[in-house]
Short mmCIF file of C-alpha atoms in Angstrom, two decimals:
data_model
loop_
_atom_site.label_atom_id
_atom_site.label_comp_id
_atom_site.label_asym_id
_atom_site.label_seq_id
_atom_site.Cartn_x
_atom_site.Cartn_y
_atom_site.Cartn_z
CA UNK U 1 18.54 -14.64 24.40
CA UNK U 2 17.35 -14.14 20.83
CA UNK U 3 14.93 -16.72 19.40
CA UNK U 4 16.24 -19.10 16.77
CA UNK U 5 13.85 -19.43 13.85
CA UNK U 6 13.54 -22.50 11.61
CA UNK U 7 14.78 -20.52 8.60
CA UNK U 8 18.27 -19.18 9.30
CA UNK U 9 19.99 -16.99 6.70
CA UNK U 10 22.74 -14.41 6.78
CA UNK U 11 21.82 -10.80 6.06
CA UNK U 12 23.67 -11.16 2.75
CA UNK U 13 21.50 -14.15 1.83
CA UNK U 14 18.34 -12.18 2.72
CA UNK U 15 19.55 -9.22 0.63
CA UNK U 16 20.10 -11.53 -2.35
CA UNK U 17 16.65 -13.15 -2.00
CA UNK U 18 14.49 -10.09 -1.34
CA UNK U 19 13.89 -6.86 -3.26
CA UNK U 20 15.15 -3.66 -1.59
CA UNK U 21 11.62 -2.84 -0.37
CA UNK U 22 10.98 -6.38 0.91
CA UNK U 23 14.33 -6.37 2.74
CA UNK U 24 13.55 -2.98 4.32
CA UNK U 25 10.24 -4.22 5.74
CA UNK U 26 10.94 -7.90 6.50
CA UNK U 27 14.50 -7.63 7.83
CA UNK U 28 14.84 -3.98 8.97
CA UNK U 29 11.32 -3.62 10.43
CA UNK U 30 10.30 -0.92 7.97
CA UNK U 31 6.75 0.08 7.03
CA UNK U 32 5.26 0.67 3.61
CA UNK U 33 3.25 3.85 3.10
CA UNK U 34 -0.46 3.47 3.93
CA UNK U 35 -2.93 2.85 1.08
CA UNK U 36 -0.11 1.85 -1.33
CA UNK U 37 0.18 -1.89 -0.76
CA UNK U 38 -0.94 -4.52 -3.24
CA UNK U 39 -3.15 -6.32 -0.72
CA UNK U 40 -4.77 -3.38 1.07
CA UNK U 41 -8.03 -3.65 -0.91
CA UNK U 42 -7.55 -7.27 -2.03
CA UNK U 43 -10.42 -9.62 -1.14
CA UNK U 44 -9.90 -12.72 -3.30
CA UNK U 45 -10.28 -16.12 -1.61
CA UNK U 46 -7.04 -17.84 -0.72
CA UNK U 47 -4.08 -17.78 1.66
CA UNK U 48 -1.47 -15.17 2.51
CA UNK U 49 2.11 -16.37 2.95
CA UNK U 50 5.35 -14.90 4.29
CA UNK U 51 7.38 -13.30 1.47
CA UNK U 52 10.58 -14.38 3.24
CA UNK U 53 9.97 -18.10 3.67
CA UNK U 54 6.56 -19.01 2.22
CA UNK U 55 4.95 -20.00 5.54
CA UNK U 56 1.14 -19.68 5.58
CA UNK U 57 0.19 -16.76 7.84
CA UNK U 58 -3.40 -15.68 7.16
CA UNK U 59 -6.54 -16.97 5.42
CA UNK U 60 -8.75 -14.68 3.32
CA UNK U 61 -11.83 -15.42 5.45
CA UNK U 62 -10.17 -13.43 8.25
CA UNK U 63 -9.34 -10.35 6.13
CA UNK U 64 -11.41 -7.21 6.56
CA UNK U 65 -11.37 -3.54 5.54
CA UNK U 66 -10.26 -1.53 8.55
CA UNK U 67 -9.63 1.79 6.81
CA UNK U 68 -6.10 1.96 8.27
CA UNK U 69 -4.35 1.72 4.88
CA UNK U 70 -2.76 -1.70 5.35
CA UNK U 71 -4.16 -5.22 4.92
CA UNK U 72 -6.03 -6.17 8.10
CA UNK U 73 -6.90 -9.59 9.48
CA UNK U 74 -8.78 -10.51 12.65
CA UNK U 75 -6.93 -13.78 13.11
CA UNK U 76 -3.67 -15.46 12.08
CA UNK U 77 -3.05 -19.11 11.31
CA UNK U 78 -2.41 -20.81 14.66
CA UNK U 79 1.30 -20.86 15.50
CA UNK U 80 2.29 -18.80 12.43
CA UNK U 81 3.07 -15.53 14.28
CA UNK U 82 5.50 -14.57 17.03
CA UNK U 83 4.56 -11.56 19.15
CA UNK U 84 7.21 -9.09 20.32
CA UNK U 85 6.78 -6.07 22.60
CA UNK U 86 7.68 -2.96 20.58
CA UNK U 87 8.45 0.28 22.41
CA UNK U 88 9.83 2.17 19.40
CA UNK U 89 8.45 5.55 18.29
CA UNK U 90 7.32 6.46 21.82
CA UNK U 91 4.52 3.86 21.80
CA UNK U 92 3.91 0.44 23.28
CA UNK U 93 2.75 -1.92 20.54
CA UNK U 94 2.91 -5.61 19.70
CA UNK U 95 5.03 -6.42 16.67
CA UNK U 96 4.13 -9.46 14.58
CA UNK U 97 6.86 -11.53 12.95
CA UNK U 98 6.76 -14.78 10.99
CA UNK U 99 7.26 -17.64 13.46
CA UNK U 100 9.21 -19.56 10.81
CA UNK U 101 11.81 -16.99 9.67
CA UNK U 102 11.41 -13.97 11.97
CA UNK U 103 10.44 -11.60 9.14
CA UNK U 104 8.69 -8.40 10.29
CA UNK U 105 5.06 -8.35 9.18
CA UNK U 106 3.52 -5.42 11.05
CA UNK U 107 1.68 -5.03 14.36
CA UNK U 108 -1.44 -6.34 16.07
CA UNK U 109 -3.96 -4.14 17.89
CA UNK U 110 -7.09 -4.85 19.92
CA UNK U 111 -9.35 -2.54 17.89
CA UNK U 112 -10.58 -5.10 15.35
CA UNK U 113 -14.13 -6.34 14.70
CA UNK U 114 -15.91 -6.98 18.01
CA UNK U 115 -18.17 -9.58 16.38
CA UNK U 116 -15.15 -11.83 15.71
CA UNK U 117 -11.87 -11.70 17.64
CA UNK U 118 -11.57 -7.97 18.36
CA UNK U 119 -8.04 -8.09 16.94
CA UNK U 120 -6.58 -6.18 13.99
CA UNK U 121 -3.42 -7.59 12.47
CA UNK U 122 -2.09 -4.59 10.53
CA UNK U 123 0.25 -6.16 7.97
CA UNK U 124 2.56 -4.72 5.32
CA UNK U 125 1.51 -5.96 1.85
CA UNK U 126 5.15 -6.19 0.83
CA UNK U 127 5.85 -8.75 3.57
CA UNK U 128 3.25 -11.22 2.26
CA UNK U 129 2.37 -13.09 -0.90
CA UNK U 130 -0.99 -14.52 -1.96
CA UNK U 131 -2.03 -17.95 -3.21
CA UNK U 132 -5.55 -18.03 -4.69
CA UNK U 133 -7.99 -20.71 -3.59
CA UNK U 134 -8.05 -23.60 -6.02
#
């Protein structure tokens, strides 16, 4: 049984709301090219939100430079992420999606900073927006 998310829209509604690139990543589980995303080397203080629904996903204090080419965080906002087993591309990974709308964000790996959580949330810049700290 597929999970029902708080935000329910038809694919047509998503297509109307999102740019082609945002739709490809958030709704079709695409990936932006590494080292091209707006937030890869972004380290301003503030919060990162889902581009699909605006839900708060990550805080800047948990962002770090992993060298992987995508924005990386060692921790998500509690309850903001759903975790899905992903066996595509001949690998076993854990997909991360917004718990509010189901939008694809990226994947989480256990090769993050050992001094914090040990986790690396590898997130597509195009799937998130940023709100600077006030």
